[in-house]
Short mmCIF file of C-alpha atoms in Angstrom, two decimals:
data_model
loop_
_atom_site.label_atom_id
_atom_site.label_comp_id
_atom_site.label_asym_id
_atom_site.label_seq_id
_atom_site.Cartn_x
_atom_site.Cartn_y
_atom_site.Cartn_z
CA UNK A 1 24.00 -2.94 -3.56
CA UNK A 2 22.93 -5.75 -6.12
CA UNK A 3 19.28 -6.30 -5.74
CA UNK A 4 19.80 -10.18 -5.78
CA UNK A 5 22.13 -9.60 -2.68
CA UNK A 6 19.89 -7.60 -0.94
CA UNK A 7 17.22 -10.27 -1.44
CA UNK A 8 19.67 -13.18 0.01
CA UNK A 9 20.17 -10.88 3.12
CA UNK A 10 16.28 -11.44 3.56
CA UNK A 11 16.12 -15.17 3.58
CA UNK A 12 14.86 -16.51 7.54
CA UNK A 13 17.31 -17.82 9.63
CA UNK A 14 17.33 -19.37 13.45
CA UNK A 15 18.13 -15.89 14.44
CA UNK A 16 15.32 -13.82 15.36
CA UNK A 17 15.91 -10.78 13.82
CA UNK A 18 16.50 -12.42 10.23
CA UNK A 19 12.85 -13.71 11.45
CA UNK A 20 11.85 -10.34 11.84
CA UNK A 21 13.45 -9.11 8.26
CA UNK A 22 11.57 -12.02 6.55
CA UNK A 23 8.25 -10.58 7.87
CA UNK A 24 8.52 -7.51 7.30
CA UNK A 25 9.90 -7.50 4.06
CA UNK A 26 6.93 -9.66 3.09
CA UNK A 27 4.73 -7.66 4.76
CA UNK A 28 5.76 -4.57 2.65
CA UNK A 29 5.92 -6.61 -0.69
CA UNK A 30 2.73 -7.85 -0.22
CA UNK A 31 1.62 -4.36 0.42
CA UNK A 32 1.73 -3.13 4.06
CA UNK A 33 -2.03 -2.28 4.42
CA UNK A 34 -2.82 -5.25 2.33
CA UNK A 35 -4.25 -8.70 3.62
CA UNK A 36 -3.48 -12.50 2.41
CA UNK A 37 -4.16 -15.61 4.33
CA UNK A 38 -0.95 -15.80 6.03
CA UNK A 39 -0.87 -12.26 7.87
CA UNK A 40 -3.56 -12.89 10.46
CA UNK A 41 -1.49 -16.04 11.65
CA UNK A 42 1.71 -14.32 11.66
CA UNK A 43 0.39 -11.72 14.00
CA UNK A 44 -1.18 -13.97 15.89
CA UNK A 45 1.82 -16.30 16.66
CA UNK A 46 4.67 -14.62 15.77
CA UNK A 47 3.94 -10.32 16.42
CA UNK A 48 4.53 -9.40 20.11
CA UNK A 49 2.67 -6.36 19.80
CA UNK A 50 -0.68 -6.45 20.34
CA UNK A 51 -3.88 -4.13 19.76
CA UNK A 52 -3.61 -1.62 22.52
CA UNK A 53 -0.38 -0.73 21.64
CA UNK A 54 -1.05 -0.41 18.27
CA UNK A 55 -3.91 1.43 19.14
CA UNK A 56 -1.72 3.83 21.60
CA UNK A 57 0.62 4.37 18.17
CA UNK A 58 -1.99 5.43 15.72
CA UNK A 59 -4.27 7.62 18.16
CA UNK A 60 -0.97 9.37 18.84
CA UNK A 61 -0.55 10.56 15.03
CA UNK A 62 -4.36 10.96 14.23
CA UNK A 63 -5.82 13.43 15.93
CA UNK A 64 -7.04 15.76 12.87
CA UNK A 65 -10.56 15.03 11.66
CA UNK A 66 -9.07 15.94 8.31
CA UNK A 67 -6.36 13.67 8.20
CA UNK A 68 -9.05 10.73 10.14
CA UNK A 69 -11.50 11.85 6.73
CA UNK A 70 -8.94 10.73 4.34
CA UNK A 71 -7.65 7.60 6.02
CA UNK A 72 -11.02 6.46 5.75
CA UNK A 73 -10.95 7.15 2.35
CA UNK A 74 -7.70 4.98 2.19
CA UNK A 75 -9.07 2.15 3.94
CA UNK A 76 -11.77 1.76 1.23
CA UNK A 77 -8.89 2.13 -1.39
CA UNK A 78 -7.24 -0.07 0.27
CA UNK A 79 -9.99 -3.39 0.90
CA UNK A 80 -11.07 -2.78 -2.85
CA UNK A 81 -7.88 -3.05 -4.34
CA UNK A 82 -6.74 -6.02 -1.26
CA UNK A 83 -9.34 -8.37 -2.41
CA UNK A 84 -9.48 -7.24 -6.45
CA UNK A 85 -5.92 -8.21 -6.16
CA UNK A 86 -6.82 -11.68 -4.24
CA UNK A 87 -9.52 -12.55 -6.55
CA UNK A 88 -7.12 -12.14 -10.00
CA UNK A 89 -4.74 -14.37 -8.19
CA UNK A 90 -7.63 -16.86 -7.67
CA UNK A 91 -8.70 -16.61 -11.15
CA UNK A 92 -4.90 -17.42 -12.51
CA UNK A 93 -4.71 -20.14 -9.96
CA UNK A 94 -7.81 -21.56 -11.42
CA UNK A 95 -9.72 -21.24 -7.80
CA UNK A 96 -13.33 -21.97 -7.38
CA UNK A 97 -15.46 -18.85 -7.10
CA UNK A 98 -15.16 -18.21 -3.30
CA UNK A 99 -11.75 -17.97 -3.53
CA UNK A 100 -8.41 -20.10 -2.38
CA UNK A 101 -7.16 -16.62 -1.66
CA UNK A 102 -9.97 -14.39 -0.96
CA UNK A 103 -12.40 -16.51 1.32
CA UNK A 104 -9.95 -17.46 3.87
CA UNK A 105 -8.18 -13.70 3.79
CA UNK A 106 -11.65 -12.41 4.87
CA UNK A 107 -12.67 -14.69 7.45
CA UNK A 108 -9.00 -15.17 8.83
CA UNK A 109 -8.78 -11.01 8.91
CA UNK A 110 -12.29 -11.35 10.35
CA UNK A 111 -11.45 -13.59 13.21
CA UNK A 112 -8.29 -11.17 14.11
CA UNK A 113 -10.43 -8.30 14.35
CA UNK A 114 -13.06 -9.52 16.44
CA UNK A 115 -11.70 -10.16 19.60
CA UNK A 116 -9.86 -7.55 19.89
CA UNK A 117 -10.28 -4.57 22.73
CA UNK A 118 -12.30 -2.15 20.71
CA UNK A 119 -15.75 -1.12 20.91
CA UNK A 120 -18.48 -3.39 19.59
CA UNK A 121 -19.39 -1.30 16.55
CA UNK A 122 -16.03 -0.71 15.36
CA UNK A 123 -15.29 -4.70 15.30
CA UNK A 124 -18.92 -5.07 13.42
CA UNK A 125 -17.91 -2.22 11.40
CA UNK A 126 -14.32 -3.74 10.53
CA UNK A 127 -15.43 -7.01 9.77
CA UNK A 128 -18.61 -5.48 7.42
CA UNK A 129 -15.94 -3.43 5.30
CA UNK A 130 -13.96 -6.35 5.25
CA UNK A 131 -17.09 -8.51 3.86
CA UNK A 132 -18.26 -6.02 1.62
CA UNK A 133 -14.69 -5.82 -0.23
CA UNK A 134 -14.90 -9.33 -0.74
CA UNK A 135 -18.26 -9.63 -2.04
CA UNK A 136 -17.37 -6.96 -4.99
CA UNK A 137 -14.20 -7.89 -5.63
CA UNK A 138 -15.25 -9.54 -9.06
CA UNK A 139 -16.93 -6.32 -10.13
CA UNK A 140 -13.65 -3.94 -8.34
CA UNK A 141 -11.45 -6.36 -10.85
CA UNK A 142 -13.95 -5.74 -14.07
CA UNK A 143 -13.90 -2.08 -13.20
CA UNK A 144 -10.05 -2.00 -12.37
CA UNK A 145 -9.25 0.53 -14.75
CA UNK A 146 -11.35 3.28 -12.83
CA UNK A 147 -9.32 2.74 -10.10
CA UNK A 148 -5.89 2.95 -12.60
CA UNK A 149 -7.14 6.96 -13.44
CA UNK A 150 -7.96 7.49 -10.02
CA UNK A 151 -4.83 6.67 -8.56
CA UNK A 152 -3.00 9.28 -11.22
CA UNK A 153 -4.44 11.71 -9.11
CA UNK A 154 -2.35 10.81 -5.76
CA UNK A 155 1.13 10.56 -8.16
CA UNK A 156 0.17 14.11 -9.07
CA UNK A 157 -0.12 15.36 -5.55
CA UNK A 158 3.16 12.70 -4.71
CA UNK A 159 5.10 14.27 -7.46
CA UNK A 160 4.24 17.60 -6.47
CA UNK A 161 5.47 17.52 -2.85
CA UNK A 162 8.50 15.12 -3.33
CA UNK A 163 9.63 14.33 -6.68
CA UNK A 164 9.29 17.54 -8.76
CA UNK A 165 12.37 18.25 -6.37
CA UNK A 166 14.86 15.28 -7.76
CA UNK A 167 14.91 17.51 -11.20
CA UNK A 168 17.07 19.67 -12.23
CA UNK A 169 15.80 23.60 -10.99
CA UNK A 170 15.79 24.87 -14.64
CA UNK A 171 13.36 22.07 -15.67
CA UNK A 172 11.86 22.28 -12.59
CA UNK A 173 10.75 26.19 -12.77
CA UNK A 174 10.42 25.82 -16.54
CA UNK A 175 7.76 22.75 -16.81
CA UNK A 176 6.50 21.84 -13.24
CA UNK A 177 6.31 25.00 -11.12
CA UNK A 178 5.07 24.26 -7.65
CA UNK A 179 1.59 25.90 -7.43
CA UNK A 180 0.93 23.91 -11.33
CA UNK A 181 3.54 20.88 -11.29
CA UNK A 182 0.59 18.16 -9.90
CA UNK A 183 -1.97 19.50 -12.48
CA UNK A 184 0.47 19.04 -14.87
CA UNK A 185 1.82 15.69 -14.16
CA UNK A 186 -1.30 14.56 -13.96
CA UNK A 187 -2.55 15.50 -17.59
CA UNK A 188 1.01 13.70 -18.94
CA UNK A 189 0.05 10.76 -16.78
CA UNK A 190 -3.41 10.57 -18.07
CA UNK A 191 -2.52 11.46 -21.75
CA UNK A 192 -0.18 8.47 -21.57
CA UNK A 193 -2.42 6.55 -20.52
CA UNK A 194 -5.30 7.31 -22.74
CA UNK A 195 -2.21 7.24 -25.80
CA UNK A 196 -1.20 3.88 -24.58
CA UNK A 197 -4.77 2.64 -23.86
CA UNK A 198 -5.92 3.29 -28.01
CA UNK A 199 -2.60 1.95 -29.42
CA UNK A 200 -2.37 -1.21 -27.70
CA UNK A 201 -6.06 -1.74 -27.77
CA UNK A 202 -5.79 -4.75 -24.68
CA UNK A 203 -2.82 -6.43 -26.83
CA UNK A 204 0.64 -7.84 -24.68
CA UNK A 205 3.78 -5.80 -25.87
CA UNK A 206 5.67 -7.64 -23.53
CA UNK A 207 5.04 -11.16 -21.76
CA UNK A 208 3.27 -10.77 -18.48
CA UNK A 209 5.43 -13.94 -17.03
CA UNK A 210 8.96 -12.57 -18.06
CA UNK A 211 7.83 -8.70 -16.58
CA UNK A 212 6.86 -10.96 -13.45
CA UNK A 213 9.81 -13.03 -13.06
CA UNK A 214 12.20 -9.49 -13.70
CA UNK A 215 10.45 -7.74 -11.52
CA UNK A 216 10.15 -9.72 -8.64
CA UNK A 217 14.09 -9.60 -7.10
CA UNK A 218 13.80 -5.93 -7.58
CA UNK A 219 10.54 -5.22 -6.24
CA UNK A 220 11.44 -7.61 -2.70
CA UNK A 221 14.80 -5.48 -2.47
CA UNK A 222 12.60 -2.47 -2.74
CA UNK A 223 10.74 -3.92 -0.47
CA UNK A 224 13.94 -4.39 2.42
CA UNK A 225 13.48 -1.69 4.96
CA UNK A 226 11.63 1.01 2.99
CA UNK A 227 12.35 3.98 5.31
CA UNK A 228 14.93 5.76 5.91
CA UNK A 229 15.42 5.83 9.88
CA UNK A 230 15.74 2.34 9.19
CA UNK A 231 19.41 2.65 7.84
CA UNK A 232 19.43 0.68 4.83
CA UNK A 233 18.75 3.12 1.92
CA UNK A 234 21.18 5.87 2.24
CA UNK A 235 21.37 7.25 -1.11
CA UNK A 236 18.44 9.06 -2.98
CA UNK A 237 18.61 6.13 -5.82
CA UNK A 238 17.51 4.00 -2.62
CA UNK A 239 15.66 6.26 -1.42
CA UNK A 240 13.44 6.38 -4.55
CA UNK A 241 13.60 3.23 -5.84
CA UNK A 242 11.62 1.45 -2.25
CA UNK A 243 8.68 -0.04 -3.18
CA UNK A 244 6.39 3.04 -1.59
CA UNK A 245 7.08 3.93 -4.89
CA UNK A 246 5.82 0.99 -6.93
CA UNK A 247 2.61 3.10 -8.14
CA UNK A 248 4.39 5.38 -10.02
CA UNK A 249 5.33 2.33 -12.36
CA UNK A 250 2.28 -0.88 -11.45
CA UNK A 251 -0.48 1.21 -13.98
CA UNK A 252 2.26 1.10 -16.79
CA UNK A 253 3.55 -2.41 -16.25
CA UNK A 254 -0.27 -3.29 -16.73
CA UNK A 255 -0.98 -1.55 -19.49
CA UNK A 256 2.08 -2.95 -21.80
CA UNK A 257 1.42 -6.60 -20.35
CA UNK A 258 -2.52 -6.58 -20.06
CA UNK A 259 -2.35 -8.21 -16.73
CA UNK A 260 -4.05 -6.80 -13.60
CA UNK A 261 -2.48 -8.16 -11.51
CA UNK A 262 0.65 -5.39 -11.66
CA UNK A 263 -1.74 -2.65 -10.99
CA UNK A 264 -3.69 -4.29 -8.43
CA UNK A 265 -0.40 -4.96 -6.39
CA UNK A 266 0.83 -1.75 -7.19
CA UNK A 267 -2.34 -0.28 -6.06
CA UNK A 268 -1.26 -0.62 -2.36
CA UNK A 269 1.04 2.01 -2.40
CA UNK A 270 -1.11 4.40 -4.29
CA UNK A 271 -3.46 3.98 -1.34
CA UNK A 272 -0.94 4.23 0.82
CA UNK A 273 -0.17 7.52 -0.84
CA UNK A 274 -3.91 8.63 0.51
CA UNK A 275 -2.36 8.18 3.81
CA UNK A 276 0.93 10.01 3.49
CA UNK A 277 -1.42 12.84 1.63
CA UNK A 278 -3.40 12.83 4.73
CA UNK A 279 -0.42 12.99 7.37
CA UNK A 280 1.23 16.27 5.39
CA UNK A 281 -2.31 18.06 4.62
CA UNK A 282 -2.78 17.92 8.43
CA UNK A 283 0.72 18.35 9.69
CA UNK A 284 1.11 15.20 11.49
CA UNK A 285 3.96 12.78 11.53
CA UNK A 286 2.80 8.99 9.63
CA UNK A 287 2.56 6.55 11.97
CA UNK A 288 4.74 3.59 9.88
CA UNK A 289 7.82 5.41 9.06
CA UNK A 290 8.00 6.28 13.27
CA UNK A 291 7.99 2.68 14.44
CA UNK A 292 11.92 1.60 14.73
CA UNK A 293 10.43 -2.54 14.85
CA UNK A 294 9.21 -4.69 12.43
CA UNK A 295 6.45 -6.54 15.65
CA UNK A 296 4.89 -2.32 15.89
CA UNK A 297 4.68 -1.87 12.06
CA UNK A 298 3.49 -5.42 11.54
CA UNK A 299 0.63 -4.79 14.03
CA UNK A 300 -0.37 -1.21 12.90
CA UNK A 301 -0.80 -2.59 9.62
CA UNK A 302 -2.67 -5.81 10.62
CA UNK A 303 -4.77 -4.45 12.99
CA UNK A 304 -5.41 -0.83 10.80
CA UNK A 305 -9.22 -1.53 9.98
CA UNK A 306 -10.30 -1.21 13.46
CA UNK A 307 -7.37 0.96 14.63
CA UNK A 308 -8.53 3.91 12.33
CA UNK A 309 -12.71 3.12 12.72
CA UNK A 310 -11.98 2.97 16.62
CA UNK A 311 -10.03 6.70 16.39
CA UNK A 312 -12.84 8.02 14.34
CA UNK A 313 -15.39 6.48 17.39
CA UNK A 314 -13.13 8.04 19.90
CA UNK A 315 -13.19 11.52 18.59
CA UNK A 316 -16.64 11.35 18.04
CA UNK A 317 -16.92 10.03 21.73
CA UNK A 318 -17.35 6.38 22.01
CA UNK A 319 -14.30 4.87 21.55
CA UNK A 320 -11.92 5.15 24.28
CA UNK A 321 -10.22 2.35 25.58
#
């Protein structure tokens, strides 16, 4: 299907579960595990799920310290690239140093968190990641391009357990052999990188605004129902091209425009590659492609600061509801 009429398909409606499309389509454009101003107030008013069922969900699917080790690891991905993404929207919107985007995103996030039914320290704990993110998110913008090699690292390990198996077997045993394909992905990935880094030398090839406006239809139909078990993408072209995905391309669209922005978006899927690392290293099912309704993944995602620091209390033995 057309991309442009997979994107009318999304548009609200009186009916509710065009409502519920709408959100979660959003919520996966915008980056599931990602914050803005408006997410707080759509779980508040509009998500009937609230914290101790999300809470129920992820303690179900996290009970290996390993995998608990590297979704903590993802959550700090994930709040340094949130608010380094906020503040280079602020800074093209021509905001005043706090932030149009960024202040309220932290204190509306904030105010979610805090009265939920979790222990004291893990709300204190949420809401002082949360704060910290936003105070270095001028420095995490400056120093965006660290994060650009680091996240070649979880394609690598992504290409190695999925897509090295799209190619053809005689390529596939001939260049990217299982127990080498991730090293060598990643030394193509940063070689382009480095290649693409010294020729362009911070220079546009192509206009930021017209990559932006291209980019956008596609990117919010990759962004309709993601998973499979949700019966939209049948195919493996639909399969592939959901916007899970978008890290594979957000570093490249960045380097050939010299806007952050791309990468910084893109950047929530490559943390959210942490996480899917995480669930196969420790043979446990992800939480998010489980959940057959947009009000359970909205909340697991809204709520996922305290959600994971709460398991990590409860398995070391002061977090139980």
């Amino acid at each position: 299907r057309l991309p442009l009429a997979a994107v009318g398909r999304i548009a609200m409606s009186a009916d509710g579960s065009d409502v519920g499309n709408a959100f979660q389509t959003a919520m996966y454009f915008a980056g599931p595990f990602f914050a803005n101003p408006l997410k707080p107030a759509v779980q508040t008013l509009w998500c009937k799920t609230n914290y101790e069922v999300a809470y129920k969900h992820f303690c179900r699917d996290h009970t290996k310290p390993l995998n608990l080790a590297l979704h903590c690891v993802a959550l700090c991905s994930q709040l340094l690239s949130n608010f380094a993404l906020l503040h280079r929207l602020d800074e093209l919107l021509g905001s005043p140093s706090w932030g149009w985007l960024s202040a309220p995103t932290a204190i509306l996030w904030s105010a979610l968190l805090v009265p939920q039914r979790a222990p004291l320290k893990v709300r204190v704990a949420s809401v002082g990641l949360i704060a910290a993110a936003y105070a270095v998110r001028k420095k995490a913008v400056e120093k965006a391009d660290w994060l650009m090699w680091a996240s070649g690292i979880v394609e690598a390990i992504t290409f190695q357990d999925y897509f090295r198996y799209i190619l053809p077997r005689s390529i596939r045993n001939s260049y990217f052999p299982h127990e080498s394909a991730a090293l060598r992905y990643l030394v193509a990935r940063w070689a382009m990188t480095g290649v693409l880094r010294r020729a362009l030398k911070g220079r546009s090839l192509v206009s930021r605004k017209a990559v932006g406006a291209s980019s956008l239809p596609l990117l919010l139909w990759a962004s309709f129902k993601p998973y499979e078990r949700q019966g939209y993408r049948k195919s493996l072209s639909g399969l592939l091209l959901n916007i899970n995905n978008y890290h594979f391309l957000g570093w490249l669209l960045y380097l050939l425009t010299g806007e952050k922005v791309f990468f910084l978006h893109s950047a929530a899927f490559g943390s959210g590659g942490i996480q899917g690392i995480a669930h196969r290293m420790a043979a446990e099912e992800g939480t998010l492609p489980q959940l057959n309704d947009a009000h359970y993944e909205f909340a697991h995602c809204s709520y996922f600061p305290a959600l994971l620091l709460h398991c990590v209390a409860d398995h070391l033995g002061g977090g139980r509801l």
